[in-house]
Tab-separated table of C-alpha atoms (C1' of nucleotides) in Angstrom:
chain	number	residue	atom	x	y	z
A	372	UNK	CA	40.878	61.321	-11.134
A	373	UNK	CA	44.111	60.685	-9.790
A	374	UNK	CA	46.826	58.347	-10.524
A	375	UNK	CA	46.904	54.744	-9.447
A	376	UNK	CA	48.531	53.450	-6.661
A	377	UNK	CA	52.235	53.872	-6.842
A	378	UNK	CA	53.064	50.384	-6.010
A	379	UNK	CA	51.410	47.216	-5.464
A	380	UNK	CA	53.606	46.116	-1.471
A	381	UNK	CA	52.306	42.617	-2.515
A	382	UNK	CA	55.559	41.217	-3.982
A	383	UNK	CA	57.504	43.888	-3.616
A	384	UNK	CA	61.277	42.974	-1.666
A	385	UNK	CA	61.960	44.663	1.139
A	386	UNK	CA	64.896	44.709	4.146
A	387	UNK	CA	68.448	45.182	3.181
A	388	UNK	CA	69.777	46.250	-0.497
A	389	UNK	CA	72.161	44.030	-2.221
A	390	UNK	CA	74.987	45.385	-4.355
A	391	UNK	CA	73.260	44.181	-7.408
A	392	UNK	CA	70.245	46.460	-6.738
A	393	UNK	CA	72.097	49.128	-5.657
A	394	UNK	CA	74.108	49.020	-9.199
A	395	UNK	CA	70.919	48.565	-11.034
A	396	UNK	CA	69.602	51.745	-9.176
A	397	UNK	CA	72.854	53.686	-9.723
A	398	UNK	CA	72.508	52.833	-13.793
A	399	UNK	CA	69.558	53.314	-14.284
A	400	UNK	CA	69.501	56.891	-12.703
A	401	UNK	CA	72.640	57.989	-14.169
A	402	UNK	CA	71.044	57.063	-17.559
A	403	UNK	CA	67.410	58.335	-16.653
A	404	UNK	CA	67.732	60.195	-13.875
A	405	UNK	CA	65.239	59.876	-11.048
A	406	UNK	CA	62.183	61.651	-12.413
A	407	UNK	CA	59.448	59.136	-11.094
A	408	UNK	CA	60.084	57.322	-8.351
A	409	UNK	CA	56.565	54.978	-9.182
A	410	UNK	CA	57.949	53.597	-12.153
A	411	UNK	CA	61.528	53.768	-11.644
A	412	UNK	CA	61.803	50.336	-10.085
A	413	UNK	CA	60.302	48.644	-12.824
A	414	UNK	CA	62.053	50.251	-15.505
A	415	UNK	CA	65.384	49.714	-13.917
A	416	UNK	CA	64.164	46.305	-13.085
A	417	UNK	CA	64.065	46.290	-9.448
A	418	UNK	CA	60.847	45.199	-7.260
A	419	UNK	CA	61.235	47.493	-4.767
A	420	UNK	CA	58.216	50.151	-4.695
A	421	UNK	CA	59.803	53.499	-5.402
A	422	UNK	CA	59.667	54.667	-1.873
A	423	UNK	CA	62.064	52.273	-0.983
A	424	UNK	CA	64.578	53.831	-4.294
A	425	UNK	CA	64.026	56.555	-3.794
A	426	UNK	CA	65.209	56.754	0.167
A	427	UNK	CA	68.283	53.923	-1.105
A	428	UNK	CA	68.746	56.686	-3.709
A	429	UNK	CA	68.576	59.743	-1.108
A	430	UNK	CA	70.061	58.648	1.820
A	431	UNK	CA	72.623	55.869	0.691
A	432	UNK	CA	73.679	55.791	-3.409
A	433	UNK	CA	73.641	59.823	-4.183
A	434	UNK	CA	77.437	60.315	-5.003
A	435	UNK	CA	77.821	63.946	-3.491
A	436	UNK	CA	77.060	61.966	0.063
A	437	UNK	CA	79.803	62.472	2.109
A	438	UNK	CA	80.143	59.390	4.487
A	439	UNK	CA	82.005	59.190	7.888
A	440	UNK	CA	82.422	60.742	11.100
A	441	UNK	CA	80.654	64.026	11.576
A	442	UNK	CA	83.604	66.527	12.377
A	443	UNK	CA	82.833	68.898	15.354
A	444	UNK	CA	82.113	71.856	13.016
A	445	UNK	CA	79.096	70.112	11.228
A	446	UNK	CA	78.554	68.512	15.164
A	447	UNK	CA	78.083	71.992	15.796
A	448	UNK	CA	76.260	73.704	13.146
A	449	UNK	CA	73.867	70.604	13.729
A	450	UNK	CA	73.214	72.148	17.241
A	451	UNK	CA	73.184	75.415	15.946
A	452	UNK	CA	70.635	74.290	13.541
A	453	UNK	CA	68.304	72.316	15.716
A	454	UNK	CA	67.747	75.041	18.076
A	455	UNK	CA	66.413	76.901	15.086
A	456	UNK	CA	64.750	74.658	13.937
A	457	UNK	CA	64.028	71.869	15.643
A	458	UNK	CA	63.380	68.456	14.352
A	459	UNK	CA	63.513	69.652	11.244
A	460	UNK	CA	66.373	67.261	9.926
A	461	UNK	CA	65.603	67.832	5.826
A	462	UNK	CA	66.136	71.501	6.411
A	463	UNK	CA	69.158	71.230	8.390
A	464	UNK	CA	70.504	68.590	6.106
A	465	UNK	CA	69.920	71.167	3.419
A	466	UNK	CA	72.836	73.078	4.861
A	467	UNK	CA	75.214	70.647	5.277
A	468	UNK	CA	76.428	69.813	2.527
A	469	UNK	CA	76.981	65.738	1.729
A	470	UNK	CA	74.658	64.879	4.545
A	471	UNK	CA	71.329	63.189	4.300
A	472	UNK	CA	68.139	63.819	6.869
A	473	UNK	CA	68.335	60.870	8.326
A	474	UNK	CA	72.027	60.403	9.041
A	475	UNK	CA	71.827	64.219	10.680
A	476	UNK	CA	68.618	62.458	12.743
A	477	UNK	CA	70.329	59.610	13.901
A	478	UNK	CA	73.535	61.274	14.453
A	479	UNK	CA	71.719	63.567	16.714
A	480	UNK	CA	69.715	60.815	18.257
A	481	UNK	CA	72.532	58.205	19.123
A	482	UNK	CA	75.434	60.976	19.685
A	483	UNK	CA	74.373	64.501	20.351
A	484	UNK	CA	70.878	64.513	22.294
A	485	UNK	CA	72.442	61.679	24.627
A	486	UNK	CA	75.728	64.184	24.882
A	487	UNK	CA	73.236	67.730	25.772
A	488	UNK	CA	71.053	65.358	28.325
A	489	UNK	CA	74.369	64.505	29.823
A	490	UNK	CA	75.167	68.104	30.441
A	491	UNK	CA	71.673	69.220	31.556
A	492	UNK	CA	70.506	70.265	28.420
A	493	UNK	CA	66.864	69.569	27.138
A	494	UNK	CA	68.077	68.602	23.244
A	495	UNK	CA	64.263	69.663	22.782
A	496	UNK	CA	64.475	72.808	23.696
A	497	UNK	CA	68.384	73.721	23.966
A	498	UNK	CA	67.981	74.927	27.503
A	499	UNK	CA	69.173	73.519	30.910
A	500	UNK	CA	67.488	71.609	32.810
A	501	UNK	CA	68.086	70.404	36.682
A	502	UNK	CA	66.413	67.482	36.671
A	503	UNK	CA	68.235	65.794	33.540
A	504	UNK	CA	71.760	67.444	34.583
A	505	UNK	CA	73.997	64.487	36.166
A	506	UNK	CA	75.360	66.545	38.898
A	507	UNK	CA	77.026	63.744	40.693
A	508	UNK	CA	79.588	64.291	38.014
A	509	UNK	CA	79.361	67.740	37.639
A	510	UNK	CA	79.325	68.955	40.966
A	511	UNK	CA	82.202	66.277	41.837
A	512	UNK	CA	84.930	67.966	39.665
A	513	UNK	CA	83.641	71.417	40.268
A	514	UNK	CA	83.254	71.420	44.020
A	515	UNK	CA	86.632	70.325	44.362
A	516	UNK	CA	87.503	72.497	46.577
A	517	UNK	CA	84.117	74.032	48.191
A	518	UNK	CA	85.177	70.921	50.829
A	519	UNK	CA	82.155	72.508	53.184
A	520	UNK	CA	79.978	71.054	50.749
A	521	UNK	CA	79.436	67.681	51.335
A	522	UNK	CA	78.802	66.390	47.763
A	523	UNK	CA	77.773	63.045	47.670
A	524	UNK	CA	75.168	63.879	50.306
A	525	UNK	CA	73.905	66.797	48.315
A	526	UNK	CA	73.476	64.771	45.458
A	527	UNK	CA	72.349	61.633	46.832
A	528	UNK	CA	73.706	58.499	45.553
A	529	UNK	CA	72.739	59.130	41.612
A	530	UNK	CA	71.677	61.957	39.373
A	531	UNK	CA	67.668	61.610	40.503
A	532	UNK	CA	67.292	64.440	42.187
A	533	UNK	CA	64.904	64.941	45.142
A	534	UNK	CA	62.468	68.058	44.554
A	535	UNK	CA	64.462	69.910	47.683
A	536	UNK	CA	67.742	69.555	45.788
A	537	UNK	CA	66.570	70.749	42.870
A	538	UNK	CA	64.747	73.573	44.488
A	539	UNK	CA	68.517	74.208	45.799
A	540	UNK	CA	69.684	74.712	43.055
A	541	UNK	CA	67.017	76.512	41.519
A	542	UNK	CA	67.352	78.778	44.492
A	543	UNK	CA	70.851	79.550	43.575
A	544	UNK	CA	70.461	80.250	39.905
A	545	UNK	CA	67.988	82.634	41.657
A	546	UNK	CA	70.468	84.066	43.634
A	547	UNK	CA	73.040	84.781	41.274
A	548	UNK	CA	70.333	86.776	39.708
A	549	UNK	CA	69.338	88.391	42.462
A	550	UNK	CA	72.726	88.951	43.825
A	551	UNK	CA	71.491	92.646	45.833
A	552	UNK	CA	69.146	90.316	47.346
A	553	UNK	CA	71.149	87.737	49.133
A	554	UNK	CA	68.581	87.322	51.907
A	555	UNK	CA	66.323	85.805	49.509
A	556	UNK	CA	68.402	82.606	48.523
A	557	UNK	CA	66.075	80.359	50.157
A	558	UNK	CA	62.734	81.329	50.472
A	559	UNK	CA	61.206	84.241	49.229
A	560	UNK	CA	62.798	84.471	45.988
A	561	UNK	CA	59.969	84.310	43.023
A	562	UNK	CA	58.580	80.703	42.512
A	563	UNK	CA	58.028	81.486	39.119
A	564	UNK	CA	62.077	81.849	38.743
A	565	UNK	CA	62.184	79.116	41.320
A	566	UNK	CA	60.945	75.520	41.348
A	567	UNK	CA	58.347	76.356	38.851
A	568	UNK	CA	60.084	78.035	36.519
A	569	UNK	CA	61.309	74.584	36.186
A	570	UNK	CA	58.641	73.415	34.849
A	571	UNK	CA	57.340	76.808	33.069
A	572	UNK	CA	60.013	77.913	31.733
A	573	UNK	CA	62.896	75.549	31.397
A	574	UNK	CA	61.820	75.103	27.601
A	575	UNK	CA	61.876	78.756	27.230
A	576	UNK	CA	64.704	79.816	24.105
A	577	UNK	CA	67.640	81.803	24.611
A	578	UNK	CA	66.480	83.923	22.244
A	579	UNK	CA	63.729	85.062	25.010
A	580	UNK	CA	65.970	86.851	26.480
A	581	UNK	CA	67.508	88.968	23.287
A	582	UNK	CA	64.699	91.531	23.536
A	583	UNK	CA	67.202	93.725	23.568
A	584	UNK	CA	69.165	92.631	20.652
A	585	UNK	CA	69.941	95.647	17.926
A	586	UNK	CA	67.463	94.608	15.953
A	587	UNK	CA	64.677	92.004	15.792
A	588	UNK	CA	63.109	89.259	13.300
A	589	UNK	CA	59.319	90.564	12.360
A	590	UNK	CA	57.327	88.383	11.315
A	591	UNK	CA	58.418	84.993	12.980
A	592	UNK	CA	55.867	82.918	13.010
A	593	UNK	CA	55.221	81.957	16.882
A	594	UNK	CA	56.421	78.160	17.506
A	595	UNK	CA	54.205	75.754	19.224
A	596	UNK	CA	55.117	72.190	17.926
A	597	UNK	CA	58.483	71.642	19.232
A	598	UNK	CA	57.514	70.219	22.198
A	599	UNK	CA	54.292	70.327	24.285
A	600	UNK	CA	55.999	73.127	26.808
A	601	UNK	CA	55.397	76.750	26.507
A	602	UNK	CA	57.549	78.044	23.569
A	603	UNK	CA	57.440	81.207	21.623
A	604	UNK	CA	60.652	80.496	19.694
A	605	UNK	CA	60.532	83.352	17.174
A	606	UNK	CA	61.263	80.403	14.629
A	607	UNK	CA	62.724	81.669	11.285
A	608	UNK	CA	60.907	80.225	8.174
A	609	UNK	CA	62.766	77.942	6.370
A	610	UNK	CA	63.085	79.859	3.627
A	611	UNK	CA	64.353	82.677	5.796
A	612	UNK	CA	67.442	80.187	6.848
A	613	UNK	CA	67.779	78.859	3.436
A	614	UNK	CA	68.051	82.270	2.112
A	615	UNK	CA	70.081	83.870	4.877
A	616	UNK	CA	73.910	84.561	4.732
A	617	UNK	CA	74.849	80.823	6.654
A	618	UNK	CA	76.398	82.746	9.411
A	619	UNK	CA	77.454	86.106	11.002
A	620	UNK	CA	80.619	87.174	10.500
A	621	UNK	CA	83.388	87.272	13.347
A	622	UNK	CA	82.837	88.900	16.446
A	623	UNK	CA	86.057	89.666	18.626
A	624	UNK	CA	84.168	90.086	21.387
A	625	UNK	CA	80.273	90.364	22.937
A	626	UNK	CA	80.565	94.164	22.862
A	627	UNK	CA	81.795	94.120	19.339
A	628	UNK	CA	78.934	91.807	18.379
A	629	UNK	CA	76.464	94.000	20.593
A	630	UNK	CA	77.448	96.946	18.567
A	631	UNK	CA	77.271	95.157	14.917
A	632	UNK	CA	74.367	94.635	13.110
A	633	UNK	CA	73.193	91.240	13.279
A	634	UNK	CA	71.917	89.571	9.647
A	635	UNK	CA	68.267	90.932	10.083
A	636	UNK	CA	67.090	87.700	9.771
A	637	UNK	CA	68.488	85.928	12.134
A	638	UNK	CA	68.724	88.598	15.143
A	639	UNK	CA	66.165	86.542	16.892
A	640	UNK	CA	68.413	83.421	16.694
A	641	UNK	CA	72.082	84.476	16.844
A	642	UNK	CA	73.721	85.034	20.106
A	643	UNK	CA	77.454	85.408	20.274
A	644	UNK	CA	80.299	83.259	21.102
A	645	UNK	CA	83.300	85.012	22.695
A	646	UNK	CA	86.041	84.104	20.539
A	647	UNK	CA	87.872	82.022	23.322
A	648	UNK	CA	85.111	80.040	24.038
A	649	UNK	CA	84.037	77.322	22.137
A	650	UNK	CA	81.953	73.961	22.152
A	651	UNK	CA	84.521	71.312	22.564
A	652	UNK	CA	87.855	72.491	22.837
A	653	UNK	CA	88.660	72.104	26.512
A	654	UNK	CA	89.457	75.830	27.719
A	655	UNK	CA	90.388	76.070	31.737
A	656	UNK	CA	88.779	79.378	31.534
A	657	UNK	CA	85.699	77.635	30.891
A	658	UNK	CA	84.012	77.121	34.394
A	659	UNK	CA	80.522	78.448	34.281
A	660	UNK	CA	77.187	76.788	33.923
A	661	UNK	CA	74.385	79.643	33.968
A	662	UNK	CA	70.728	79.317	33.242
A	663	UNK	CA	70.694	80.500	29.425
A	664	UNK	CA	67.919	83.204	31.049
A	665	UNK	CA	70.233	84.755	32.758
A	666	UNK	CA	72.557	85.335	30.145
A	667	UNK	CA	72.134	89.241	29.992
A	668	UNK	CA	71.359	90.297	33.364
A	669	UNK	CA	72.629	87.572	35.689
A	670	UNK	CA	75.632	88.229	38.072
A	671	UNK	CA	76.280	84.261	37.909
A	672	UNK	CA	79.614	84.794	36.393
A	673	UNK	CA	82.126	82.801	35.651
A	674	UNK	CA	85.198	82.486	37.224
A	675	UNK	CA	87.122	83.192	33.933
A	676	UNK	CA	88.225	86.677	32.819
A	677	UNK	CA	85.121	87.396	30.590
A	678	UNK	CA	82.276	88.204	32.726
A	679	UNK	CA	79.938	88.769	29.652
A	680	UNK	CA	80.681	85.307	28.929
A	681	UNK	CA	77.366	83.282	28.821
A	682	UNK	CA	76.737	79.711	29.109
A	683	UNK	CA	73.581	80.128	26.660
A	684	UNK	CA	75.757	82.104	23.900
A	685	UNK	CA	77.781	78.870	23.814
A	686	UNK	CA	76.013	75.806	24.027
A	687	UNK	CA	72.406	76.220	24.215
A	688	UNK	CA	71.392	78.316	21.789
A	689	UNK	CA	74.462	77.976	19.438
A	690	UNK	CA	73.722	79.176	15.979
A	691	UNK	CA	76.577	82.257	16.148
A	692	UNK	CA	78.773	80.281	18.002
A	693	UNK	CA	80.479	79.012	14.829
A	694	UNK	CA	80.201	82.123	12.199
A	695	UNK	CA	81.711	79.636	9.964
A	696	UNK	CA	80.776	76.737	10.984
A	697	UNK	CA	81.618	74.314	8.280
A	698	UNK	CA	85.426	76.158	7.939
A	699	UNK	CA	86.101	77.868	10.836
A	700	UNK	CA	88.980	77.707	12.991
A	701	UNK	CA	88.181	80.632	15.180
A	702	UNK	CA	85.549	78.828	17.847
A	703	UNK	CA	86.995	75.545	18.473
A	704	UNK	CA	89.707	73.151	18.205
A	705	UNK	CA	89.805	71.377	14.851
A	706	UNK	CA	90.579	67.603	15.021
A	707	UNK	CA	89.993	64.977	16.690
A	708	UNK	CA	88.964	64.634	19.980
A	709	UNK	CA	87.281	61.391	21.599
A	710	UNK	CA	83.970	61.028	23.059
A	711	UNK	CA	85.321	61.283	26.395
A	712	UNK	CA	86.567	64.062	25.427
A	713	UNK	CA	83.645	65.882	24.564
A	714	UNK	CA	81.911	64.686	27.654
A	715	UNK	CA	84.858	65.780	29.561
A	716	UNK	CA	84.812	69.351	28.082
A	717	UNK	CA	80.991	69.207	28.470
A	718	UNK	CA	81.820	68.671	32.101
A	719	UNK	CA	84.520	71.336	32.516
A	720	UNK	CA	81.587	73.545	30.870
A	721	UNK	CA	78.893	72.917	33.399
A	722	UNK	CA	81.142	73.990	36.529
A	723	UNK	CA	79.682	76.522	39.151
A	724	UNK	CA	80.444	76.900	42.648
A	725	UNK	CA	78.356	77.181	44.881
A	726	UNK	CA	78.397	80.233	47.245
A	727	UNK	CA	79.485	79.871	51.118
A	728	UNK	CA	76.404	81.572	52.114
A	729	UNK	CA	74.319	78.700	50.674
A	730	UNK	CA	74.587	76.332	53.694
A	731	UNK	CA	73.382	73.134	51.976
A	732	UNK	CA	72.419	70.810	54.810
A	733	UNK	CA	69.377	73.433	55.683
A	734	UNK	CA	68.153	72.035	52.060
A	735	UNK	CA	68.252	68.633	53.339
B	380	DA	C1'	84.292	30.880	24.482
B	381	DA	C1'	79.534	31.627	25.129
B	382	DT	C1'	75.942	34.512	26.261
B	383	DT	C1'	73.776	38.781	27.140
B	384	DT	C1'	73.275	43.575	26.703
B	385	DC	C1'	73.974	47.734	24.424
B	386	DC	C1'	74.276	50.639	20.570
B	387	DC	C1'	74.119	52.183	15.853
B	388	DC	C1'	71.964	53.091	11.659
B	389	DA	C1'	69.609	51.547	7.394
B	390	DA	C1'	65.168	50.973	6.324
B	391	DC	C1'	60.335	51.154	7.112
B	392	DC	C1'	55.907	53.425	8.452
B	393	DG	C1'	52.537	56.838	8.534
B	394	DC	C1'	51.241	61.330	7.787
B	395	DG	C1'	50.655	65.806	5.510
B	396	DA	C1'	51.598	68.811	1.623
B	397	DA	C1'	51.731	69.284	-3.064
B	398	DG	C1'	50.504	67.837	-7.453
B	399	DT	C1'	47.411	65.640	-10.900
B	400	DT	C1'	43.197	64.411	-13.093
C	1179	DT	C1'	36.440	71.430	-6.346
C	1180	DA	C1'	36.896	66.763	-5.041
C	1181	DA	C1'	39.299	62.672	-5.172
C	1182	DC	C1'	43.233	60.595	-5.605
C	1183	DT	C1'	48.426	59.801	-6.023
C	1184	DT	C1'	53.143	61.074	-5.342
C	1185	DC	C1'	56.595	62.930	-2.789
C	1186	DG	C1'	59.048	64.193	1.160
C	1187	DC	C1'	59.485	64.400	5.938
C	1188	DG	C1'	59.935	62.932	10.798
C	1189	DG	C1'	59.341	59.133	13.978
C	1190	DT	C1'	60.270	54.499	14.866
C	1191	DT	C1'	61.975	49.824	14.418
C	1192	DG	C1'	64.837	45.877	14.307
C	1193	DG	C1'	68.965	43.503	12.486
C	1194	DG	C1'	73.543	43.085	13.302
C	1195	DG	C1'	77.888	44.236	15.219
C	1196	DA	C1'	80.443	45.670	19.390
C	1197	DA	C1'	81.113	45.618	24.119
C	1198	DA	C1'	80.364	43.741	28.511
C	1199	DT	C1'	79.699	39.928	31.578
DNA sequence: AATTTCCCCAACCGCGAAGTT
DNA sequence: TAACTTCGCGGTTGGGGAAAT
């Protein structure tokens, strides 16, 4: 039969460790090592069950835990990360070095979900969507000077946007893919590219639209539990990512990359960032927001000087956005830059005009 | 200065996989 | 092979500090 039951709760302290626990943790691991968390505790002469040690031991007392602010490259290669794999923080902590699950899951939780849902990003699913985007504050900046547009009305007085505004701008993602087909901006466009691609769609990957890619992952294994929306993430196994070269190397630029040979195991997950675009360092050429599906065949472009340049290669689908992500200098301004700063740049990132021809009082 | 609200994060809980008998 | 434990993971909670009122 099996073994008894690790620990008897009855007794047992729990809450908060004191420093004298955590130093008779500490010595008696450095002198034993951690073999069995059941009987640890009472040999070391703690009554804690071992659960408890063991995550004090994991998460906290480990010495090769690096404590602190995350810098932006980990920030990053977190996002990178999670829309590979998901929730799953024990894999991603595996490749960052110093960094324990759940610090990774709380950062993410208190700092970097709120920080994607600000820019219209589902943190589930990496990909935009309308109805979490805070437009008032978008829009504001970036409609500067469309002064036809009356803003404030568009948006309404907050961020909770009415179905008609949201099939507005819906409609116009639509019709900056189907730029030949101007006439269609309003109603005949597609509803499943419309309104209910919304809710079809809006969890669908970035890496959905890298059929085309040079080469592609066999033998993903289909992803269903991410969230309860449609998703066919081609999800690499884990021990594909622990196995695989951490990242790509350099591109210069999206045709260089779209001529190299991706890691074979990660085609399905890697999409390239230009190399003067990057997550957080504010760039002025950086004034496009573009549904992540429209990344290869969309004429949404930005205003900037590099029309290949694609909103999903950057944010939403990240992982080759930061070939190096835990050195590089290449992708993003190392240092220190403030919240507000982040949101700021998130802002600047999330600008889009909308076209003269879209007369937004018929929407309202 | 006092109170309330917000936010962070260490720790707990419950579950499933792996291991043991 | 079944029954059971241990381990590890992801989700959640709540205490406490910070910020706002």
């Amino acid at each position: 039969m099996g073994r008894s039951p690790c620990c008897d709760k009855n007794g047992l302290k729990r809450g908060p460790w004191t420093q004298e626990e955590d130093h008779k943790l500490i010595d008696y691991i450095q002198r034993h090592g951690y073999g069995n968390w059941r009987t640890l505790p009472k040999n070391a002469g703690l009554e804690r069950c071992g659960k408890s040690c063991r995550l004090r031991w994991t998460n906290y007392l480990r010495p090769d835990i690096k404590r602190g602010k995350f810098s932006f490259d980990e920030e990053e290669t977190i996002i990178q990360l999670h829309s590979v794999l998901g929730n799953k923080w024990s894999a991603i902590a595996a490749r960052l070095p110093g960094r324990t699950d759940n610090e990774i899951k709380n950062y993410w939780n208190t700092h970097i979900r709120k920080r994607l849902l600000r820019m219209g990003i589902d943190p589930v699913t990496h990909s935009p969507r309308l109805d979490l985007l805070d437009l008032s504050s978008i829009l504001s900046s970036s409609l500067y000077n469309h002064s036809r547009t009356n803003i404030p009305r568009l948006l309404g007085v907050n961020s909770s946007l009415n179905p008609e505004l949201l099939k507005l701008a819906t409609s116009f993602m639509s019709s900056q893919r189907e730029n030949q087909n101007r006439e269609l901006l309003v109603g005949n466009v597609d509803e499943n590219q419309l309104c209910s691609s919304h809710v079809q769609n809006q969890y669908q990957p970035l890496m959905q639209s890298n059929h085309d890619l040079p080469t592609q992952v066999q033998g993903f294994p289909t992803c269903t539990s991410l969230n309860s929306g449609p998703c066919s993430i081609p999800f690499p196994s884990e021990a594909q990512l622990v196995n695989m070269d951490p990242f790509p190397s350099n591109f210069s630029d999206l045709n260089e990359w779209q001529g190299s040979a991706l890691p074979s195991n990660l085609t399905g997950v890697y999409v390239p960032l230009p190399p003067n675009y990057d997550y957080y360092g504010p760039d002025e050429h950086h004034q496009t927001v573009l549904d992540p599906s429209l990344s290869e065949t969309s004429n949404f472009q930005s205003n900037n000087s590099n029309p290949s340049f694609s909103f999903a290669a950057s944010v939403l689908s990240t992982p080759s956005s930061s070939p190096t992500p835990l050195n590089s200098s290449s992708t993003y301004i190392n240092g220190s830059c403030t919240e507000d700063e982040k949101d700021s740049y998130c802002s600047n990132l999330l600008k889009f005009e909308i076209p003269d021809i879209l007369d937004v009082n018929d929407f309202m």
